[in-house]
PDB file of C-alpha atoms in Angstrom:
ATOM      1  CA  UNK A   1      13.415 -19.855 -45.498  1.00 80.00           C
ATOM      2  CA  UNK A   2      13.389 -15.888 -45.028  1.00 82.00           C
ATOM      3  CA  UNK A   3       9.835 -16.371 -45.679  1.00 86.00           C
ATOM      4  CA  UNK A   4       9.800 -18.623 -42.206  1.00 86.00           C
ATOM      5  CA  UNK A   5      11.919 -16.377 -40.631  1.00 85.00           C
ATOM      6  CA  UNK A   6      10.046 -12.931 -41.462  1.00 85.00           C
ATOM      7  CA  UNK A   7       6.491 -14.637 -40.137  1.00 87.00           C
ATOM      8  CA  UNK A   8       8.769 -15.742 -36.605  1.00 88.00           C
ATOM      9  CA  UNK A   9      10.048 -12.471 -36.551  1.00 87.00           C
ATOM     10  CA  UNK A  10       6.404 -11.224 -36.835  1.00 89.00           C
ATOM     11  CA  UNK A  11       4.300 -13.568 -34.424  1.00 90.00           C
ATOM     12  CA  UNK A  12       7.037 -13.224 -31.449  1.00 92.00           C
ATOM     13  CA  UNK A  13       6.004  -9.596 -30.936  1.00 90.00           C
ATOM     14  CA  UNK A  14       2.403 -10.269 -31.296  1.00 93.00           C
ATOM     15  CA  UNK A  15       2.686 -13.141 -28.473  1.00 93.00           C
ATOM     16  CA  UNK A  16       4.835 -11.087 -26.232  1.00 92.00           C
ATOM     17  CA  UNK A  17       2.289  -8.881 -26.727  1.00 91.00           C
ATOM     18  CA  UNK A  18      -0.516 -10.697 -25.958  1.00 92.00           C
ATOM     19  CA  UNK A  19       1.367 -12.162 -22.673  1.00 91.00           C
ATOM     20  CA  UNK A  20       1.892  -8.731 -21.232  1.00 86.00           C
ATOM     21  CA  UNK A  21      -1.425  -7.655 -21.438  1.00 85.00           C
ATOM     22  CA  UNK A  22      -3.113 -10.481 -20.050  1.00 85.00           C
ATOM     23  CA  UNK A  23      -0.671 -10.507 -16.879  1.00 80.00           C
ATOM     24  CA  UNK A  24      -1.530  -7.285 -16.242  1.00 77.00           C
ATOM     25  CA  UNK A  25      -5.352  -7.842 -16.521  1.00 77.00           C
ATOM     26  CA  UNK A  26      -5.548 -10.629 -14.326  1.00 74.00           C
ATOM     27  CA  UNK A  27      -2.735  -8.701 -11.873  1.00 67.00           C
ATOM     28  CA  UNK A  28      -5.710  -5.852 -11.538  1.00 64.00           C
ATOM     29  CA  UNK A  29      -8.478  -8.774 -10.756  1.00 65.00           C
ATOM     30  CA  UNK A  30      -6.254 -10.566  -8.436  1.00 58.00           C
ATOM     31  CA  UNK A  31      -5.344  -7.442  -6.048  1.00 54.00           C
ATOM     32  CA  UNK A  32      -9.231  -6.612  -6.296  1.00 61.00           C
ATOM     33  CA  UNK A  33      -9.814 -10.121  -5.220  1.00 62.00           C
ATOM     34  CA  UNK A  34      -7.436  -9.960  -2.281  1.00 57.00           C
ATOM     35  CA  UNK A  35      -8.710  -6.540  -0.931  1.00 58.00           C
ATOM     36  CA  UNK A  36     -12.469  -7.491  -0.463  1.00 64.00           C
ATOM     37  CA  UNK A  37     -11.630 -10.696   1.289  1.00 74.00           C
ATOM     38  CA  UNK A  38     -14.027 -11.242   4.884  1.00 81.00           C
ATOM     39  CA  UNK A  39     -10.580 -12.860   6.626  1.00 84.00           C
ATOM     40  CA  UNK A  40      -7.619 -10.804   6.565  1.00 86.00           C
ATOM     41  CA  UNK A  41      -4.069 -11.438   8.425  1.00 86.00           C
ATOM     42  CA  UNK A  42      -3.315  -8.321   9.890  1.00 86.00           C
ATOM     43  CA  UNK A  43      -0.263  -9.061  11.537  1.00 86.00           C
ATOM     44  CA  UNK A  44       2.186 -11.891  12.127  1.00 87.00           C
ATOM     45  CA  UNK A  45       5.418 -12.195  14.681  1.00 88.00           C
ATOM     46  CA  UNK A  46       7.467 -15.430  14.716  1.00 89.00           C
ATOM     47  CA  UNK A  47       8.595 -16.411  17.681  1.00 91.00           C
ATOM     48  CA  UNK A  48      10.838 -19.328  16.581  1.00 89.00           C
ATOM     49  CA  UNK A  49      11.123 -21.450  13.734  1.00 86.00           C
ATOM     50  CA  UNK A  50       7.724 -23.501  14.022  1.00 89.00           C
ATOM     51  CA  UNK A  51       6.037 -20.887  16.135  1.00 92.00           C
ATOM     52  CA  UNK A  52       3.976 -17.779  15.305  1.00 92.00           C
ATOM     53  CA  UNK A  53       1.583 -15.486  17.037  1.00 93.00           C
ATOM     54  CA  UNK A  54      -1.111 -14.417  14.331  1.00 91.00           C
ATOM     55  CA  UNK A  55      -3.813 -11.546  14.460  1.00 91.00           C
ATOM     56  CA  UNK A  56      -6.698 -12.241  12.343  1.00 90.00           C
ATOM     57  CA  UNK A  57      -9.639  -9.317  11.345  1.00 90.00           C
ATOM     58  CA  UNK A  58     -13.053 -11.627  10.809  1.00 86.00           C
ATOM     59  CA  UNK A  59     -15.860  -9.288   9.508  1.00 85.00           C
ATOM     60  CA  UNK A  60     -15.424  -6.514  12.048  1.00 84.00           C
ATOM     61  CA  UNK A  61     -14.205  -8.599  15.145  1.00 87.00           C
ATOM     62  CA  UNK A  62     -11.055 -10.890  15.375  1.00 92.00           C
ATOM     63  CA  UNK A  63      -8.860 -13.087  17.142  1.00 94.00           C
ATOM     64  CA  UNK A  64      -5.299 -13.762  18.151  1.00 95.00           C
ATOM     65  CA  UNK A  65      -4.118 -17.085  17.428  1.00 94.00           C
ATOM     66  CA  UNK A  66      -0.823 -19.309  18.177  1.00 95.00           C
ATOM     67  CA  UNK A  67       0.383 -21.298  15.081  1.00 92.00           C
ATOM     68  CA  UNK A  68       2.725 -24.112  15.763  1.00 92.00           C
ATOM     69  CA  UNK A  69       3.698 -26.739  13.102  1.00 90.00           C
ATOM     70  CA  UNK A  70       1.484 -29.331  14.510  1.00 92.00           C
ATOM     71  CA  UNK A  71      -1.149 -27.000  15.926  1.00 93.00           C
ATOM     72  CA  UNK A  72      -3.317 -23.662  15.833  1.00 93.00           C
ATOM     73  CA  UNK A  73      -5.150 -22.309  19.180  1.00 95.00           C
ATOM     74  CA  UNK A  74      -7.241 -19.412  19.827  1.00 95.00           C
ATOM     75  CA  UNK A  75      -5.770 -17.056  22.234  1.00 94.00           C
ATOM     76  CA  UNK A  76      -8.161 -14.125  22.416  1.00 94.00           C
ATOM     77  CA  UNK A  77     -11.164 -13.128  20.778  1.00 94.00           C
ATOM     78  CA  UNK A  78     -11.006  -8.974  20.157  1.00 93.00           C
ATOM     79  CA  UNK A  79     -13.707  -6.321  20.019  1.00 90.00           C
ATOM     80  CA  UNK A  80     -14.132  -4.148  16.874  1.00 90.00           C
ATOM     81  CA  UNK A  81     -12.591  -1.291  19.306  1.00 90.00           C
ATOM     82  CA  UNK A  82      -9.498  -3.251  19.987  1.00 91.00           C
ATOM     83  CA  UNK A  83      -9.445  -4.039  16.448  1.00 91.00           C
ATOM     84  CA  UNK A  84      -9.479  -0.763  14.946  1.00 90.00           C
ATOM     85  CA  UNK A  85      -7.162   0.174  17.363  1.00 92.00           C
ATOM     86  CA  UNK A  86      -4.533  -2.234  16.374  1.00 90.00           C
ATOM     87  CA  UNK A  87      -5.251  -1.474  12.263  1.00 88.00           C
ATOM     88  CA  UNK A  88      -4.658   2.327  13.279  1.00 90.00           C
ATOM     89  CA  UNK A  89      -0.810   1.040  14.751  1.00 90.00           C
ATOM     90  CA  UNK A  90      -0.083  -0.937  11.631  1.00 86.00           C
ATOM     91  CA  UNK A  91      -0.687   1.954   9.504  1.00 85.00           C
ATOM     92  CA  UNK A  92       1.010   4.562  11.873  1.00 87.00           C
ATOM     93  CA  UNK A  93       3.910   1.827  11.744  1.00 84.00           C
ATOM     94  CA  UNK A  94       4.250   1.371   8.371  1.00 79.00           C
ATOM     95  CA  UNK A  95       4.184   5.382   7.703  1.00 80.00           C
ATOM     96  CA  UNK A  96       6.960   5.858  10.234  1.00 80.00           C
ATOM     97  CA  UNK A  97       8.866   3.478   7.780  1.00 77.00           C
ATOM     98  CA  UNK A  98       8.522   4.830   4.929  1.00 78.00           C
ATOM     99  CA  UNK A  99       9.248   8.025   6.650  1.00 76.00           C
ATOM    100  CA  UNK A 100      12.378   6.501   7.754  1.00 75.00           C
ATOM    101  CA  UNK A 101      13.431   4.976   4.285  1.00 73.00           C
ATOM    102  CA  UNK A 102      12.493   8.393   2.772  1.00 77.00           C
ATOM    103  CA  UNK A 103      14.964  10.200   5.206  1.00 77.00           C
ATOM    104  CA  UNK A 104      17.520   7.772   4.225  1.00 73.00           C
ATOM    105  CA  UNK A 105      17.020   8.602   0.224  1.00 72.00           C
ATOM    106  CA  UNK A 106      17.396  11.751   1.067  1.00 70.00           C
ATOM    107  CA  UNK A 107      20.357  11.769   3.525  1.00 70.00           C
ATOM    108  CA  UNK A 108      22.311   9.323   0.853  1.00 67.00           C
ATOM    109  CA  UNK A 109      21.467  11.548  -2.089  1.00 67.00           C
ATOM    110  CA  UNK A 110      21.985  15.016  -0.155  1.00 65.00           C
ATOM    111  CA  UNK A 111      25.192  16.347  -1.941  1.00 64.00           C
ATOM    112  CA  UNK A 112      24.756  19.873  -0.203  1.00 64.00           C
ATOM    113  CA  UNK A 113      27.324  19.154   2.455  1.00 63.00           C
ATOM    114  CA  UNK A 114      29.939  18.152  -0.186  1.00 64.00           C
ATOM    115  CA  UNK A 115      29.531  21.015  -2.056  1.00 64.00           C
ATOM    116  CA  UNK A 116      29.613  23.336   0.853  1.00 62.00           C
ATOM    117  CA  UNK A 117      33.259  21.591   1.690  1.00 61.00           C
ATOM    118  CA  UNK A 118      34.352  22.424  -1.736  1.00 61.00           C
ATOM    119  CA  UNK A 119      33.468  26.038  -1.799  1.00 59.00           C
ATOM    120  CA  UNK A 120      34.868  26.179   1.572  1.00 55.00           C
ATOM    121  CA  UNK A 121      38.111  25.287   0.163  1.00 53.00           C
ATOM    122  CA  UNK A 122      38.222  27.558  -2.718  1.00 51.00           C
ATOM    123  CA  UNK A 123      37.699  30.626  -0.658  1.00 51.00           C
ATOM    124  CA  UNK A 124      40.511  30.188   1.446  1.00 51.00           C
TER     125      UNK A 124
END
């Protein structure tokens, strides 16, 4: 019985392991994978329930399709300009908000203003 019980206590570990390391292996291939695909969403805006508006990068030009639930159309084709143009806004976008959530770290963590009320207080 302890004999069972030591060679449990032993292969758990190992499997665990073993587990971890391939889900982080195949974690590395699959963002690889994802990053070199030809088709790439670059933005999506819902504009009810069933309905989106979708921008799509294909090679170096792309499109701008409706999506309903029974249908997809093609809106607009775009250049490689216009495309590039709208890649630089997501980017600018997305570093204003992390900007913005950084700002809000450091506004919630910011203990300077307390303290200065305390030693405020104590020189009086």
């Amino acid at each position: 019985m302890i004999l069972y019980l030591l060679k449990i206590l032993i292969c758990i570990p190992i499997i665990l392991i073993l587990i971890v390391l391939s889900l982080k292996i195949s974690q590395g291939t699959l963002l690889k994978k994802y990053n070199d695909k030809y088709i790439k969403i670059l933005d999506i805006v819902n504009i009810s329930k069933n309905n989106s508006i979708i921008i799509l990068k294909i090679g170096e030009e792309g499109c701008i399709m409706a999506s309903s639930s029974s249908s997809m159309n093609k809106i607009k084709d775009l250049t490689k300009e216009e495309i590039l143009r709208i890649e630089n806004d997501i980017k600018e976008r997305n570093f204003k908000i992390q900007d913005f959530k950084m700002e809000r770290i450091k506004k919630k963590y910011d203990f300077s203003r307390y303290i200065g009320k305390f030693t405020k207080k104590e020189d009086k």
